[in-house]
mmCIF file of C-alpha atoms and ligand atoms in Angstrom:
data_model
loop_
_atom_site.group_PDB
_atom_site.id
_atom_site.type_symbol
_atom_site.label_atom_id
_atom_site.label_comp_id
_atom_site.label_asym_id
_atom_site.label_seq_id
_atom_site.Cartn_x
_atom_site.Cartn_y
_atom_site.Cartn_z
ATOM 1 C CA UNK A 1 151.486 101.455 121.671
ATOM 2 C CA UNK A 2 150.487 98.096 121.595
ATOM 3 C CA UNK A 3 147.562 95.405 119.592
ATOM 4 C CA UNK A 4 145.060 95.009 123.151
ATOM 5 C CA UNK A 5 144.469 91.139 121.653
ATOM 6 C CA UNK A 6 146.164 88.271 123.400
ATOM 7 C CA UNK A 7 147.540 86.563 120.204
ATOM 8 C CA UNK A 8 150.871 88.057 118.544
ATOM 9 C CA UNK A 9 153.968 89.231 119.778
ATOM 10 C CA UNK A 10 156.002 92.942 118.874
ATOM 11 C CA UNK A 11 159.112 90.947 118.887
ATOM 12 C CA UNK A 12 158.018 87.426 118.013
ATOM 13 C CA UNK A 13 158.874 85.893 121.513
ATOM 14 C CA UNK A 14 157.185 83.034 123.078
ATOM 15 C CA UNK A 15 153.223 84.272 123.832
ATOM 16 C CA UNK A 16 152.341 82.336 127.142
ATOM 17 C CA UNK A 17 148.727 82.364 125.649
ATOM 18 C CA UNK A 18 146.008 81.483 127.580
ATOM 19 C CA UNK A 19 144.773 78.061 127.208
ATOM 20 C CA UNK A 20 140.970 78.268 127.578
ATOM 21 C CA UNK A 21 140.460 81.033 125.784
ATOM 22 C CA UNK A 22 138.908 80.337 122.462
ATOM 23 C CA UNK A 23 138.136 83.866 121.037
ATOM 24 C CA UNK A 24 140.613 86.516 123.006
ATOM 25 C CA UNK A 25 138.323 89.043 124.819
ATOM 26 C CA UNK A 26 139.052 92.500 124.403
ATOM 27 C CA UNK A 27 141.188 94.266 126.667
ATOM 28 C CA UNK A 28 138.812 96.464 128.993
ATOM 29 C CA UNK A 29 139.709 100.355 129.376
ATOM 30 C CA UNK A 30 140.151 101.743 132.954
ATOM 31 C CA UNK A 31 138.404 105.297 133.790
ATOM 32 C CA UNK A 32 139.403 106.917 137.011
ATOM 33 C CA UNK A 33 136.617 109.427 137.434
ATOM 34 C CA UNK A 34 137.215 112.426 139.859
ATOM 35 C CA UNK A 35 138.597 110.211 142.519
ATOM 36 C CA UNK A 36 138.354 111.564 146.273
ATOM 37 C CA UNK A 37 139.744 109.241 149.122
ATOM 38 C CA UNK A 38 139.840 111.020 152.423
ATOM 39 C CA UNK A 39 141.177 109.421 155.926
ATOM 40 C CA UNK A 40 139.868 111.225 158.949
ATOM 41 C CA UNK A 41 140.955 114.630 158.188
ATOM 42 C CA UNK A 42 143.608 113.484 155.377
ATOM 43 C CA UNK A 43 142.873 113.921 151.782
ATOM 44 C CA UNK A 44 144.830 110.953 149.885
ATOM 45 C CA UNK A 45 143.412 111.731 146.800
ATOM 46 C CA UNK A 46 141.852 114.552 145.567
ATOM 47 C CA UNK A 47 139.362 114.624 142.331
ATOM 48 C CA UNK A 48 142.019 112.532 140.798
ATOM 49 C CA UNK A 49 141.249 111.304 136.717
ATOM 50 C CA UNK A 50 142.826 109.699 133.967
ATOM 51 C CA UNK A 51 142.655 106.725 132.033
ATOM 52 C CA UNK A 52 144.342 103.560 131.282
ATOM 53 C CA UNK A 53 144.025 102.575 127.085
ATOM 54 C CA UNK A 54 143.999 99.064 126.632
ATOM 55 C CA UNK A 55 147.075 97.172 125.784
ATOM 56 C CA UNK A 56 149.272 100.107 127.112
ATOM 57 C CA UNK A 57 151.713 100.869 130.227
ATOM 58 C CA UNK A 58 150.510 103.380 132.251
ATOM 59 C CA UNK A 59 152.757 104.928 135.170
ATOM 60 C CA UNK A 60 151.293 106.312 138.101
ATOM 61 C CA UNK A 61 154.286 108.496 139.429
ATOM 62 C CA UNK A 62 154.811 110.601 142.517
ATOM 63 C CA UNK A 63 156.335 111.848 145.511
ATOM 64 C CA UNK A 64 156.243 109.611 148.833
ATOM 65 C CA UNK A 65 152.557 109.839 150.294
ATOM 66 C CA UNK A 66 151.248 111.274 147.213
ATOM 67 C CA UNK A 67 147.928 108.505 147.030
ATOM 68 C CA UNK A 68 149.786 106.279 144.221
ATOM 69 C CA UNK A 69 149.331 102.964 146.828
ATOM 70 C CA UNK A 70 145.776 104.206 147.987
ATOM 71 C CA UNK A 71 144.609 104.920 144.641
ATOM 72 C CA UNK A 72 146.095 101.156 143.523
ATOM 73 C CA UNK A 73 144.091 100.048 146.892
ATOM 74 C CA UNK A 74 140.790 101.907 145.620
ATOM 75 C CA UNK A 75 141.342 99.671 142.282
ATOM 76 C CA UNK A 76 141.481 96.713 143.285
ATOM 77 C CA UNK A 77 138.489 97.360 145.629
ATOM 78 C CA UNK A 78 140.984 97.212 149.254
ATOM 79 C CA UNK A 79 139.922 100.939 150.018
ATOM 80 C CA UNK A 80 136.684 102.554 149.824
ATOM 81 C CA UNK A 81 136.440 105.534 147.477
ATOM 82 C CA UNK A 82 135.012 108.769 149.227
ATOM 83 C CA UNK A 83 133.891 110.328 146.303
ATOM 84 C CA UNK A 84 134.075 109.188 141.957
ATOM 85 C CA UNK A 85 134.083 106.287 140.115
ATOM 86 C CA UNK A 86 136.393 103.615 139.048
ATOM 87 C CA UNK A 87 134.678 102.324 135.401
ATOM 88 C CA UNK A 88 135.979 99.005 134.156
ATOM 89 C CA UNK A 89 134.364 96.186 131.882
ATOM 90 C CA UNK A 90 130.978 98.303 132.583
ATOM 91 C CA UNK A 91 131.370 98.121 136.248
ATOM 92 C CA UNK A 92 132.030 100.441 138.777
ATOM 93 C CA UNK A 93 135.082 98.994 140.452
ATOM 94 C CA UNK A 94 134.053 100.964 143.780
ATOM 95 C CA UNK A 95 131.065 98.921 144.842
ATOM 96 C CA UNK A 96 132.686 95.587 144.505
ATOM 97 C CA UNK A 97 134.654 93.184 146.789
ATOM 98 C CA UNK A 98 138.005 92.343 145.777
ATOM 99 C CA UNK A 99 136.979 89.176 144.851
ATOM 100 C CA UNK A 100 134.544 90.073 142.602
ATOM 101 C CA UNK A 101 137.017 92.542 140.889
ATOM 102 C CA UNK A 102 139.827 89.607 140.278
ATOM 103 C CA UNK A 103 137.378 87.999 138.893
ATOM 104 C CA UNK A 104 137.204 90.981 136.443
ATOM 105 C CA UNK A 105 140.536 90.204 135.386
ATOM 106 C CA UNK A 106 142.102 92.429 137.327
ATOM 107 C CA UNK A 107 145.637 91.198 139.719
ATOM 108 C CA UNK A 108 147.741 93.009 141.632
ATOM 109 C CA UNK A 109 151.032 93.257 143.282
ATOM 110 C CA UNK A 110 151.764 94.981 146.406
ATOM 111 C CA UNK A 111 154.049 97.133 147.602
ATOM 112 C CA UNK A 112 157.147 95.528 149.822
ATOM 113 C CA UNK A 113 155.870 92.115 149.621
ATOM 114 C CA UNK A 114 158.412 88.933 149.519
ATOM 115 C CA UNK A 115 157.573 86.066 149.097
ATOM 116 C CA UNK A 116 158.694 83.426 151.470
ATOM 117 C CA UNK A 117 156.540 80.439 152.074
ATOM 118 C CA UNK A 118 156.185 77.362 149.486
ATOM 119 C CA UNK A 119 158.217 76.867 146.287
ATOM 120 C CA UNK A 120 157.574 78.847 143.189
ATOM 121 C CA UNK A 121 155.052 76.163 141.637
ATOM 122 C CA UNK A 122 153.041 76.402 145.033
ATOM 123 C CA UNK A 123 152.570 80.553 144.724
ATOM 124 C CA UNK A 124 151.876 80.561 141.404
ATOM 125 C CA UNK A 125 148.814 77.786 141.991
ATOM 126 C CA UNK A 126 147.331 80.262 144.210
ATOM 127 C CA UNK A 127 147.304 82.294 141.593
ATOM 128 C CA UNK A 128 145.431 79.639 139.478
ATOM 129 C CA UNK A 129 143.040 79.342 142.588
ATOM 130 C CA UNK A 130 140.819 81.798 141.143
ATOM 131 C CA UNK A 131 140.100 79.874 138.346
ATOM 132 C CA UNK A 132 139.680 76.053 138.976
ATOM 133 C CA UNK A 133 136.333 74.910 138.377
ATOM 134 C CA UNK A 134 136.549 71.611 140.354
ATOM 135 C CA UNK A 135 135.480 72.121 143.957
ATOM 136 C CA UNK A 136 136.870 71.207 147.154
ATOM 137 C CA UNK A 137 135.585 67.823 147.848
ATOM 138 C CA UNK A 138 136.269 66.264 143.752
ATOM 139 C CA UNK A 139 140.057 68.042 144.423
ATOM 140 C CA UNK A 140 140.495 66.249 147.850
ATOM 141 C CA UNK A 141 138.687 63.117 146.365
ATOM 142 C CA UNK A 142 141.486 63.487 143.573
ATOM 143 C CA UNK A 143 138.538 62.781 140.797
ATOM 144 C CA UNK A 144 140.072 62.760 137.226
ATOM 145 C CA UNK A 145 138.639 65.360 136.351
ATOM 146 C CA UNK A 146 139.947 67.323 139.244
ATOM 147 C CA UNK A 147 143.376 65.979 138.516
ATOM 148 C CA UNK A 148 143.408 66.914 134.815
ATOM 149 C CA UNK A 149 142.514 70.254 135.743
ATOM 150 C CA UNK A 150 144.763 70.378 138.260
ATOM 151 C CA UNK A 151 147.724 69.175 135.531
ATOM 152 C CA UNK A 152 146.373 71.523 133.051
ATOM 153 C CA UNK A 153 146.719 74.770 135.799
ATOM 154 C CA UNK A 154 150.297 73.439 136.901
ATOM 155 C CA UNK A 155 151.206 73.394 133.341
ATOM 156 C CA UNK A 156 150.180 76.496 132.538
ATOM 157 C CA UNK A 157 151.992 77.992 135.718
ATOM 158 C CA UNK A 158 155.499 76.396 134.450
ATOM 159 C CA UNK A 159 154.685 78.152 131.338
ATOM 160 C CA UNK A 160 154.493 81.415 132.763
ATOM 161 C CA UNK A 161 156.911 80.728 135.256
ATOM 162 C CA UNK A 162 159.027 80.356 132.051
ATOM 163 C CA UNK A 163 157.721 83.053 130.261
ATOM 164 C CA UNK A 164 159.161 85.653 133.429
ATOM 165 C CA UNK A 165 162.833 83.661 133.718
ATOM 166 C CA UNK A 166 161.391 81.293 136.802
ATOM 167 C CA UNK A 167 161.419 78.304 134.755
ATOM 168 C CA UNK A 168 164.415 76.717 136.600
ATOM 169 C CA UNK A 169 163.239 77.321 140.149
ATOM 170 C CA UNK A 170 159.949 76.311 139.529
ATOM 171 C CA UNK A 171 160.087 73.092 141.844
ATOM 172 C CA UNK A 172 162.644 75.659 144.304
ATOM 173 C CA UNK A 173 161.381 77.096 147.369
ATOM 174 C CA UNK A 174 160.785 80.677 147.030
ATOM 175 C CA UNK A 175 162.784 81.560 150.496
ATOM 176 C CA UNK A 176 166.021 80.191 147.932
ATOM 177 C CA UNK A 177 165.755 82.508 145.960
ATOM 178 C CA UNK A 178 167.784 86.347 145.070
ATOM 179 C CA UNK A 179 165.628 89.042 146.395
ATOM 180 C CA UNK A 180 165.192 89.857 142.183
ATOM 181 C CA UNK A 181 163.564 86.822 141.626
ATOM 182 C CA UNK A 182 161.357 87.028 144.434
ATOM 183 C CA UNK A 183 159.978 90.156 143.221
ATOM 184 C CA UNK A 184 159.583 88.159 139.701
ATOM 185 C CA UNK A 185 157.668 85.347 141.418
ATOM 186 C CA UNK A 186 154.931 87.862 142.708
ATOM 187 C CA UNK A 187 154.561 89.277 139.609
ATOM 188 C CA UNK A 188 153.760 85.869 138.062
ATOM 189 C CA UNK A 189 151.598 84.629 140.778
ATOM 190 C CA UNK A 190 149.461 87.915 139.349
ATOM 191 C CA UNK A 191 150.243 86.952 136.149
ATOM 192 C CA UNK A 192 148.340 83.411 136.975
ATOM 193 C CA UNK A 193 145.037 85.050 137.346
ATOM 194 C CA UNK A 194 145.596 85.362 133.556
ATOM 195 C CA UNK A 195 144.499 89.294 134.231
ATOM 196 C CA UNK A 196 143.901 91.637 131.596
ATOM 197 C CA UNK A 197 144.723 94.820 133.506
ATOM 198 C CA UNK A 198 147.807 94.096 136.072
ATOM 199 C CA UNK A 199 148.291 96.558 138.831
ATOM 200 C CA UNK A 200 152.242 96.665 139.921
ATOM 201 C CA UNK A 201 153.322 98.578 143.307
ATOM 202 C CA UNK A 202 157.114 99.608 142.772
ATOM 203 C CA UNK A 203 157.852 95.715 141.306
ATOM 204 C CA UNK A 204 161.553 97.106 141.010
ATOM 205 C CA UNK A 205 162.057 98.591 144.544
ATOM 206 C CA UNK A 206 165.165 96.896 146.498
ATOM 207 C CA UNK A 207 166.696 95.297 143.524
ATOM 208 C CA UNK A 208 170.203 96.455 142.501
ATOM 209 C CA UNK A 209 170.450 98.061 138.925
ATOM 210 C CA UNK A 210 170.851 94.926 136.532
ATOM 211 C CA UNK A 211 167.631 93.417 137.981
ATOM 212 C CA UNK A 212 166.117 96.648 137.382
ATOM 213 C CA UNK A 213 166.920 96.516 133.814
ATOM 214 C CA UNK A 214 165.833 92.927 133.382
ATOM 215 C CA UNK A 215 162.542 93.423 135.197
ATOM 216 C CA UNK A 216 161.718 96.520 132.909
ATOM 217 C CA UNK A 217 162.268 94.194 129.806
ATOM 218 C CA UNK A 218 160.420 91.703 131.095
ATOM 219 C CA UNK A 219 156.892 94.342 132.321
ATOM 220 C CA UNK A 220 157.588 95.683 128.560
ATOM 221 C CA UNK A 221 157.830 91.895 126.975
ATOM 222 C CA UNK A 222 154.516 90.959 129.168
ATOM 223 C CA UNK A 223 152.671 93.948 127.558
ATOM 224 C CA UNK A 224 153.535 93.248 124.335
ATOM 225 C CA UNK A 225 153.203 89.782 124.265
ATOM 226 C CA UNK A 226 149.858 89.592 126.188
ATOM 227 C CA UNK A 227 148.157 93.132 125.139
ATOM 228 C CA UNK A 228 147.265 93.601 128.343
ATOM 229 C CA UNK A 229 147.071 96.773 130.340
ATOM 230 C CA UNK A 230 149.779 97.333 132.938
ATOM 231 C CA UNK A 231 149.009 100.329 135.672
ATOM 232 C CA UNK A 232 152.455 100.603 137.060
ATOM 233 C CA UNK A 233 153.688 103.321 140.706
ATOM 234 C CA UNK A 234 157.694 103.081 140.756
ATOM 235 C CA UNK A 235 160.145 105.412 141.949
ATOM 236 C CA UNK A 236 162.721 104.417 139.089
ATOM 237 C CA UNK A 237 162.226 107.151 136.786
ATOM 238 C CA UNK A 238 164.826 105.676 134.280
ATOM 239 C CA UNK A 239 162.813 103.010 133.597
ATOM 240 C CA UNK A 240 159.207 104.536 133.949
ATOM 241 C CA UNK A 241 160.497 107.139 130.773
ATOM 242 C CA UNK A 242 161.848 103.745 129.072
ATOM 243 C CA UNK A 243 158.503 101.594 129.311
ATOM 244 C CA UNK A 244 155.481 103.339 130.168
ATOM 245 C CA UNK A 245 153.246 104.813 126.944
ATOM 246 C CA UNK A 246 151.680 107.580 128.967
ATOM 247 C CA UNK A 247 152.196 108.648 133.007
ATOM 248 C CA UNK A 248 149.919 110.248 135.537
ATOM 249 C CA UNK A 249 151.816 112.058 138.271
ATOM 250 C CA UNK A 250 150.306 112.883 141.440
ATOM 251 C CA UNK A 251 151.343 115.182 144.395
ATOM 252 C CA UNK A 252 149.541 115.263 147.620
ATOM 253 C CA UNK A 253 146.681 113.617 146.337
ATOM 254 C CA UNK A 254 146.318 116.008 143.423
ATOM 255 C CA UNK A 255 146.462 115.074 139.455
ATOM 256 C CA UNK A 256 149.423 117.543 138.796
ATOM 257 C CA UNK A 257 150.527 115.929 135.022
ATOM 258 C CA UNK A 258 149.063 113.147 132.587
ATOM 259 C CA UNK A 259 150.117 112.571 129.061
ATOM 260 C CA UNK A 260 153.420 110.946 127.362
ATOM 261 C CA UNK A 261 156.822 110.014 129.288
ATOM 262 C CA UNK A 262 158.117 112.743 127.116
ATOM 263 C CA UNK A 263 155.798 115.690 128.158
ATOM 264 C CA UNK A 264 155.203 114.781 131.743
ATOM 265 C CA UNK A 265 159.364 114.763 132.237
ATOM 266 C CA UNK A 266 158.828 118.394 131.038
ATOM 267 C CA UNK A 267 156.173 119.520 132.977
ATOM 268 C CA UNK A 268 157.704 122.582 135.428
ATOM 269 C CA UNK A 269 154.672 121.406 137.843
ATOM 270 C CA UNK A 270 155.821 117.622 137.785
ATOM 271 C CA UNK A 271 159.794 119.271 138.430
ATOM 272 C CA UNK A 272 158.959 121.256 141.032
ATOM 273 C CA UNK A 273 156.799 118.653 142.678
ATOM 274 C CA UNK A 274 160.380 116.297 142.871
ATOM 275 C CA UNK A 275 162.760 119.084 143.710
ATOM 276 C CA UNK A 276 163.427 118.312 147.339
ATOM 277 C CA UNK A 277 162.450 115.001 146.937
ATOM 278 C CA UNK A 278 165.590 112.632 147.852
ATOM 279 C CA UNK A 279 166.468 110.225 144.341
ATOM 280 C CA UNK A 280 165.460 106.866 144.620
ATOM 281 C CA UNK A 281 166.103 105.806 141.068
ATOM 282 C CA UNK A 282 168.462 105.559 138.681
ATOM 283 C CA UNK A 283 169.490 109.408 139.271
ATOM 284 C CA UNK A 284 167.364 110.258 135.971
ATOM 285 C CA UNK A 285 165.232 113.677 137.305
ATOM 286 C CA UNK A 286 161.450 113.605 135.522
HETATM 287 N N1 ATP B 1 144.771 103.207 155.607
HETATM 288 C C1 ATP B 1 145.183 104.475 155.781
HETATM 289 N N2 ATP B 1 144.812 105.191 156.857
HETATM 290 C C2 ATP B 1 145.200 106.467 157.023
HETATM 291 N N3 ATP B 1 146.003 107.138 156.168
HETATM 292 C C3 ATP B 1 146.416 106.457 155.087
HETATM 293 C C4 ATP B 1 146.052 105.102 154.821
HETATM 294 N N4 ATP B 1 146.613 104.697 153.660
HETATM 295 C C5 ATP B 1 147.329 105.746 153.200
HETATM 296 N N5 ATP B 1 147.205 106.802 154.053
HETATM 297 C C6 ATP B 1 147.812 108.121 153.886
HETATM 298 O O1 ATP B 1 147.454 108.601 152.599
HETATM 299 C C7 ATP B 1 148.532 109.286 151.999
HETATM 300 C C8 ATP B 1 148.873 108.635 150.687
HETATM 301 O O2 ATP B 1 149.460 107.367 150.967
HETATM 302 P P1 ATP B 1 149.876 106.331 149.838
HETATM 303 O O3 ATP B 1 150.325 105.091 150.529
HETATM 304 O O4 ATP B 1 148.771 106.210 148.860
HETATM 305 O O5 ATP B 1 151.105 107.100 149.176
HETATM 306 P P2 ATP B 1 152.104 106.610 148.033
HETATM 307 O O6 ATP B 1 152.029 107.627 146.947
HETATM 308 O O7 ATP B 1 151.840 105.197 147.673
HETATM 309 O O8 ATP B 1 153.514 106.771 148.781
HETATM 310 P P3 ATP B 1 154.844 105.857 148.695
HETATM 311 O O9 ATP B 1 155.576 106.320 147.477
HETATM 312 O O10 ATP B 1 155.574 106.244 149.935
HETATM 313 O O11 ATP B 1 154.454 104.419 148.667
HETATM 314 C C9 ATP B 1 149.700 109.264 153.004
HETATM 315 O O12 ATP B 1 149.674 110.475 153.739
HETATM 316 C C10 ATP B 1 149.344 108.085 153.879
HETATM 317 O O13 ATP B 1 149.859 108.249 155.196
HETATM 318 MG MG1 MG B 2 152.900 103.435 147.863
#
């Protein structure tokens, strides 16, 4: 388990700190409180609960169409919850916009997306877009003001960009670029909100085993070096028992295991729930 303050690192790498924060704000803990998402006459999720500590990796695992995605989409304020709350920084996540829950601190990934417009510098300034102060008229007007912030967000971009192993196709375009690396450049343009809870939808699905490896090392390096919270759905078991501090599992909607990597993986409900289910990981069984 991790420190939930922005300032040190477990294994004293580089901390892509952020810049305009004087005094580190804690890291906010996520309650999913009896959770009901119905579609027409499909429950998606069911009275679903658990919670996200601060600073830790928490795996939402589960068969295909078990409500991992929809309950991601309820979080981040893309789905309407039918029933329960969503608590966060003393909000209830389910009566805001999307916007107004990024600006929480909150960024996501989603599922299957690849990138391929603009070069990586351009993505990950949309993920600065969020946060510039200047408005549209000083930016176009290129005021100096406007251009120092706009410096000061590019800069902080390469940083990151570095921080994930982009730093040499920063100025690339992102349609150059290995499928692995794609992947790497959504997770930074997230990463560019400067969130304190990060939401990833299977970042590892379509990349062959070494990138799999890397990517883990790098979701485990951006938790420890940020102490931020990291809600994480992926198939790969292998690397969900390597990284994540504590997993919920889910099976047609229904909360069928929480607790460690360890105790889920041992759950006869959570290995009956995959039997049947075809691999599409590493060939490690929970
Ligand atoms: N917008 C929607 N309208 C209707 N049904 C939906 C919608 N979104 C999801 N569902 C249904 O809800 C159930 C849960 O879907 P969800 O995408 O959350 O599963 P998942 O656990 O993310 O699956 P996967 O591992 O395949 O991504 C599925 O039966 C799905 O068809
Ligand atoms: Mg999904």
């Amino acid at each position: 388990m991790s420190s939930n303050t922005a300032a040190t690192t477990r294994d004293g790498a580089a901390s892509p700190e952020p810049q305009e924060d004087t005094e580190p704000k804690p890291v906010p803990t996520l309650v999913v409180d009896a959770l009901t998402v119905r579609f027409s006459g499909l429950v998606a999720l069911d009275n679903v609960s658990f919670t996200v500590a601060p600073g830790t990796i928490h795996a939402l695992i589960g068969p295909n169409g078990a409500g991992k995605s929809t309950c991601f989409n309820v979080v981040s304020g893309v789905y309407r919850a039918t029933a329960g709350a969503v608590r966060y920084a003393g909000k209830d996540l389910t009566r805001l916009a999307p916007h107004r829950i990024a600006r929480l601190a909150v960024a996501r990934t989603f599922q299957n997306i690849v990138l391929t417009h603009g070069t990586v510098a351009d993505n990950l300034m949309l993920g600065r877009h969020s946060l510039t102060r200047a408005g549209f008229t000083s930016t176009a007007l290129r005021l100096p003001q406007a251009v120092r912030e706009q410096r000061r967000h590019r800069e902080r971009a390469a940083e990151i960009a570095d921080f994930l192993g982009l730093g040499p196709a920063f100025d690339k375009p992102v349609g150059s670029l290995a499928y692995g690396d794609r992947k790497r450049v959504e997770m930074a343009r997230a990463l560019c909100m400067e969130p304190k809870l990060l939401l990833l939808d299977e970042p590892v699905a379509g990349m062959h085993p070494t990138e799999r490896v890397a990517m883990a090392e790098t979701i485990a390096k951006v938790r420890d070096a940020l102490g931020i919270s990291i809600l994480i759905v992926e198939h790969d078991m292998g690397l969900i028992m390597r990284i994540a501090d504590s997993v919920t599992v889910l099976d047609f909607g229904r909360l069928i295991a929480d607790g460690t990597p360890e105790r889920v993986q041992r759950d006869p409900a959570v290995i009956s729930a995959y039997l049947g289910t075809p691999a599409q990981d590493e060939g490690t069984q929970p």
